[in-house]
XYZ file of C-alpha atoms in Angstrom:
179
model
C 89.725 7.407 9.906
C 92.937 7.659 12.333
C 94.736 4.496 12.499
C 96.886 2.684 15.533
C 99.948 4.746 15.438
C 98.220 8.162 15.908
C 96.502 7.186 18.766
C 99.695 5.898 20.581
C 101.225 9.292 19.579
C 97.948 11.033 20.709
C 97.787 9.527 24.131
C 101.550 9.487 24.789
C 101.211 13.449 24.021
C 97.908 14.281 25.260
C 97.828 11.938 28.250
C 94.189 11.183 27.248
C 92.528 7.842 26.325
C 92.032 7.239 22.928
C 87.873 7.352 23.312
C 88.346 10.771 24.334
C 91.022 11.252 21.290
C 88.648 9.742 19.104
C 85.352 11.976 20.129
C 87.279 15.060 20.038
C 88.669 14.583 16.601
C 85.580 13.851 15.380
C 84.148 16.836 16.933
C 86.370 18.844 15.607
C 86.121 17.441 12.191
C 82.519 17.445 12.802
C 82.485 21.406 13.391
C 85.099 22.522 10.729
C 82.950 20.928 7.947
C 79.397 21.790 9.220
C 79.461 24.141 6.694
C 79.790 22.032 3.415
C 76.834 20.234 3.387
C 76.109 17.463 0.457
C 72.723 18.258 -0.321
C 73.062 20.218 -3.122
C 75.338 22.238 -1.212
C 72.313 23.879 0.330
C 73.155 26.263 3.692
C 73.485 24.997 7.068
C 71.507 24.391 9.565
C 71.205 26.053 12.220
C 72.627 23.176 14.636
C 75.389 22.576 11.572
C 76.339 26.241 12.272
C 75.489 26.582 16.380
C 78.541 23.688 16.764
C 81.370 25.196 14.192
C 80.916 28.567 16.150
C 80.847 26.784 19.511
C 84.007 24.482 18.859
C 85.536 26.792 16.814
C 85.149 29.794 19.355
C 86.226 27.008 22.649
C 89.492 26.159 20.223
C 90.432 30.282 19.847
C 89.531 31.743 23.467
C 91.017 28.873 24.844
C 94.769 30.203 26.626
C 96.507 27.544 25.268
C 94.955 27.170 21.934
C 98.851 27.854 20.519
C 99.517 24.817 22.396
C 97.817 22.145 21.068
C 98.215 20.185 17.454
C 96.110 18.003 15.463
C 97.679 14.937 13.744
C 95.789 13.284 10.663
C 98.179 10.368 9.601
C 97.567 6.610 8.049
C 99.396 3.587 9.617
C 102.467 3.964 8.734
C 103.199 7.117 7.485
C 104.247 9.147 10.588
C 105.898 5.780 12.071
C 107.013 2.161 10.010
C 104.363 0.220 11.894
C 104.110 -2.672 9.391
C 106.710 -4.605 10.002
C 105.930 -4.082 13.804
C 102.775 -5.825 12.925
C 104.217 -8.402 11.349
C 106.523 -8.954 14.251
C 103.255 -8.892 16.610
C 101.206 -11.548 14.669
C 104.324 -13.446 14.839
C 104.881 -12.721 18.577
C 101.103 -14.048 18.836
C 101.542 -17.052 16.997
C 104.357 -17.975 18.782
C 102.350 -17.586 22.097
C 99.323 -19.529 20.922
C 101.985 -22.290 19.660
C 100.412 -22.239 15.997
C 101.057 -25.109 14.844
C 100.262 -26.942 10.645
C 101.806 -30.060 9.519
C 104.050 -29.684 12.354
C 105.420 -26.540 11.281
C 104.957 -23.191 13.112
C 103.124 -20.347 11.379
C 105.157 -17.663 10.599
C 104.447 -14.758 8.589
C 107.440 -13.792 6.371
C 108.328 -10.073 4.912
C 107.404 -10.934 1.342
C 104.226 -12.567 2.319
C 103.352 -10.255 4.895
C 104.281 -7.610 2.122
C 101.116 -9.262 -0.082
C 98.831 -9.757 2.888
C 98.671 -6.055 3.815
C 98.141 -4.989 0.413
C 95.235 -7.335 -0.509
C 93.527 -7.824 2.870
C 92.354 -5.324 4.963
C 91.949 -6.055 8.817
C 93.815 -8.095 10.935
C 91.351 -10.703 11.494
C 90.814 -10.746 7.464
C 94.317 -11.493 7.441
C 94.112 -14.087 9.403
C 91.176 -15.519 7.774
C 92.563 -15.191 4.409
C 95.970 -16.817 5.556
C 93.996 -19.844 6.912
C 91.184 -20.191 4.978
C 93.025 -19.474 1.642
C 96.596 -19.919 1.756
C 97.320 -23.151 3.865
C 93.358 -24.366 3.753
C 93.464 -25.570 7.394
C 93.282 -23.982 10.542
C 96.407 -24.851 12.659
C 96.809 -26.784 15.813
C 97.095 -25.078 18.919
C 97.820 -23.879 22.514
C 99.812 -27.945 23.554
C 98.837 -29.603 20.269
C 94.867 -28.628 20.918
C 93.114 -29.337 17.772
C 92.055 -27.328 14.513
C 89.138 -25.341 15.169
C 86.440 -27.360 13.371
C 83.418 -25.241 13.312
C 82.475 -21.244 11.878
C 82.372 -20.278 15.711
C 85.533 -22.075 17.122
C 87.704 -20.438 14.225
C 86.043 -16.915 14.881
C 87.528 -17.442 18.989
C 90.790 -18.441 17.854
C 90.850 -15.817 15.672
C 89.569 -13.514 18.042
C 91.422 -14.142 20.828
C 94.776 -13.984 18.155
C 93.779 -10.552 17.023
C 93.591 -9.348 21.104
C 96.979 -10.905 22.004
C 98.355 -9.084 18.562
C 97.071 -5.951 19.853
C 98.658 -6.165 23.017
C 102.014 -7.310 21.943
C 101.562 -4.350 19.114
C 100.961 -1.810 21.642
C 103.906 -2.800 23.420
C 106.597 -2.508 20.033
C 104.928 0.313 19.730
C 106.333 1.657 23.160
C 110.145 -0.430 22.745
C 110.434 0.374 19.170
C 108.575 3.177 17.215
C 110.839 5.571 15.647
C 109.753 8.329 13.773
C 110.339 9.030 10.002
């Protein structure tokens, strides 16, 4: 499980996509505990042990093994990404012109504050938000109206969550600071 912010610091310091990232890590993690198996903690086998010695022998006779680091982190600890969320949701909403009983959605610190610790996943969030907290789907994009079916709420959402991302990405690149 690596969230957002290690991948941007992955792919800003490896120069590698974060599929790549991602298949490596779990290669590695793959390899390193091949050896712990569940069942009863019964021995290896032989392909469990064939791929630790492989990665583990490609990691030491590589030259620049000395060179290279691997990060484990959870949103937020290696960077404040939350409120950069927050900001990006916001940034989205805006966009999308997000509009209920006239009034723009906006996602405040407190409430944001109780969203991320009770809902997991961005599109949850938004769900929940809707669905829950104001029980109506806003207006949209030039006053188009509330999504009024399962399937026209899951787009809006949808396409939300990918403008978020993108708008994310790019705090990410203006604003991250490190601990």
């Amino acid at each position: 499980f690596l969230c957002m912010d290690t991948f941007e610091i992955c792919t800003h310091i490896f120069k590698s996509d974060k599929n790549s990232i991602m298949k490596s890590i779990s290669v590695f993690i793959a390899a390193m505990f091949a050896p712990y198996c569940i069942e009863s903690f019964s021995p290896c086998s032989p392909f469990q042990q064939n791929l630790r010695h492989t990665i583990v022998s490609s990691f030491q006779a590589s030259p620049k093994a000395d060179s290279y680091g691997l990060l484990f982190d959870c949103d937020g600890v290696i960077i404040e990404t939350e409120e950069l969320h927050r900001l990006a949701y916001n940034a989205a909403f805006r966009e999308f012109n997000l509009r209920i009983e006239n009034e723009p959605v906006e996602w405040t610190v407190a409430y944001y504050d109780i969203l991320q610790n009770t809902v997991g996943g961005g599109k949850n969030k938004m769900f929940f938000h809707f669905r829950n907290t104001t029980g109506t789907f806003p207006k949209y994009e030039d006053d188009k109206p509330a999504p009024s079916t399962p399937e026209e709420e899951q787009d809006l959402v949808d396409r939300l969550q990918s403008r978020k991302t993108d708008l994310y990405k790019e705090l990410i690149a203006e604003k991250a600071q490190a601990r």
